[in-house]
C-alpha positions as YAML, in Angstrom:
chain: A
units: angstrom
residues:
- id: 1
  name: UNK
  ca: [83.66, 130.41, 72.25]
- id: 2
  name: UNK
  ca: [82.78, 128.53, 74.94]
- id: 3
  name: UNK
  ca: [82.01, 124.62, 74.40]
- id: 4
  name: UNK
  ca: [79.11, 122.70, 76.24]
- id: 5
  name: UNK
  ca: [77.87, 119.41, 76.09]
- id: 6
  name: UNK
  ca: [73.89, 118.88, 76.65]
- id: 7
  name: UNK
  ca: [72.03, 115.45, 78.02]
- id: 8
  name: UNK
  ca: [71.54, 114.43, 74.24]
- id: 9
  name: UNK
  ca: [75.47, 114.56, 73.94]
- id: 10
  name: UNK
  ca: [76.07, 112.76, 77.73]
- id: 11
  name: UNK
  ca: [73.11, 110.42, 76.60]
- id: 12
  name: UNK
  ca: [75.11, 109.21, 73.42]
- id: 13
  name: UNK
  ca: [78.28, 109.14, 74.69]
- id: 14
  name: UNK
  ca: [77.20, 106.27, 77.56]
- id: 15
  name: UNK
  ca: [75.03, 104.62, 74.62]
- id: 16
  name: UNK
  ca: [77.93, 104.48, 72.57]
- id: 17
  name: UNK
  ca: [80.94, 104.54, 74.46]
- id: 18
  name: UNK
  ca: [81.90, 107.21, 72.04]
- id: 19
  name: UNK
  ca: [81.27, 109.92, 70.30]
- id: 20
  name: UNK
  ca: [82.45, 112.82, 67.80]
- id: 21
  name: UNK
  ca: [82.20, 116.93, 67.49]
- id: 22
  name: UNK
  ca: [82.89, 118.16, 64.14]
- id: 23
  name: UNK
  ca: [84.88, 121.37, 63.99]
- id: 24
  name: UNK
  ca: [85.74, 121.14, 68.02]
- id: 25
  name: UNK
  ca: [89.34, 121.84, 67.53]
- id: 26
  name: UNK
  ca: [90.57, 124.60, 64.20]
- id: 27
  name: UNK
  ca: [93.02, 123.59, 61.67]
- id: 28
  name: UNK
  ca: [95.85, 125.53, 63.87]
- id: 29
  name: UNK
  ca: [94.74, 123.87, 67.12]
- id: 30
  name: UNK
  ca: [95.09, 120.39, 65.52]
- id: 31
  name: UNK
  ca: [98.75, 120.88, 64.04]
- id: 32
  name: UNK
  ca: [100.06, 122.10, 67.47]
- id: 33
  name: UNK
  ca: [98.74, 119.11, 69.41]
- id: 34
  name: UNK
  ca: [99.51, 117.25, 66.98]
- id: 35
  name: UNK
  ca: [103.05, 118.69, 66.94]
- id: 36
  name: UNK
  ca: [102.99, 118.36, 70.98]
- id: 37
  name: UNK
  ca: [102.15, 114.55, 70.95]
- id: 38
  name: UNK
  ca: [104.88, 114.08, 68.60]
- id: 39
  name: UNK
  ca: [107.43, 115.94, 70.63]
- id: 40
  name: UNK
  ca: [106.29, 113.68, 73.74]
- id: 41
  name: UNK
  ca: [106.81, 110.64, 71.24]
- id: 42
  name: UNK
  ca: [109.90, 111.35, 70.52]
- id: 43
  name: UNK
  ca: [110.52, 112.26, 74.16]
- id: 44
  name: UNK
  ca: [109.27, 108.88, 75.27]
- id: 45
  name: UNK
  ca: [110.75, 106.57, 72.79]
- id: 46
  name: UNK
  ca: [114.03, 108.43, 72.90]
- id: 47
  name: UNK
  ca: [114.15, 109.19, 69.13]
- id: 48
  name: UNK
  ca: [114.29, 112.25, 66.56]
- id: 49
  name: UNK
  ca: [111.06, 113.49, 64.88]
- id: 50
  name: UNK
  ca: [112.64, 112.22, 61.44]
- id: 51
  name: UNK
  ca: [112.61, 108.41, 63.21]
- id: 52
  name: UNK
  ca: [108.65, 108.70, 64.19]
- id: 53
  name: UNK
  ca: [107.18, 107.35, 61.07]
- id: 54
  name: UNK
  ca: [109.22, 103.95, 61.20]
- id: 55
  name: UNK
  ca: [108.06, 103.21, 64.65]
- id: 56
  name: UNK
  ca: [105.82, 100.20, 64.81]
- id: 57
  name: UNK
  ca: [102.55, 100.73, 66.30]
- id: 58
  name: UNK
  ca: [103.29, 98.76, 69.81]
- id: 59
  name: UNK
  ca: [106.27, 100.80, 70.39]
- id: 60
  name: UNK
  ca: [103.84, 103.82, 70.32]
- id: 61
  name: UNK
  ca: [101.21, 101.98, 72.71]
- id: 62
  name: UNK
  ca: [104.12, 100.78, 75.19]
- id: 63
  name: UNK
  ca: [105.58, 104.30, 75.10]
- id: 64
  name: UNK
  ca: [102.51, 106.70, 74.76]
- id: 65
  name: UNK
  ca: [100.05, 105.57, 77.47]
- id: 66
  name: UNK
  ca: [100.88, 108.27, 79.84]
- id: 67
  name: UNK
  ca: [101.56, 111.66, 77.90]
- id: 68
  name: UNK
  ca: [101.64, 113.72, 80.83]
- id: 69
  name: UNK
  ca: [104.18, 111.76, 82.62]
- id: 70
  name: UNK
  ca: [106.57, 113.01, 79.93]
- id: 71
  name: UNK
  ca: [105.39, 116.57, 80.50]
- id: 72
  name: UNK
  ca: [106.49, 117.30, 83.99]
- id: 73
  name: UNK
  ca: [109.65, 119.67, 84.01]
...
């Protein structure tokens, strides 16, 4: 399925700086990029998946800014 935004949606978004699609992504498509922005955490903050959940929240922000940095072979 393809996935379009309309001028309601573009007229929002600049209104509110924001804005939110229920049901854009399925339940598989959210646990492998969620699983893929993990990997380029870890990646990043030079760490082991098990070690992600003790991070403090700035490490994250001074390590995560620039995900496809980390991506390039």
């Amino acid at each position: 399925m393809k996935f379009s935004t309309d001028k309601t949606h573009r007229d929002y978004f600049y209104k509110h700086g924001a804005i939110e699609f229920d049901e854009l992504f399925s339940p598989a498509q959210l646990k492998e990029l969620n699983t893929a922005i993990d990997a380029v955490l870890c990646t990043k903050l030079s760490i082991k998946p098990f070690q992600l959940a003790k991070q403090m929240p700035g490490d994250f922000f001074a390590k995560g800014h620039d995900f496809l940095e980390a991506m390039k072979p």
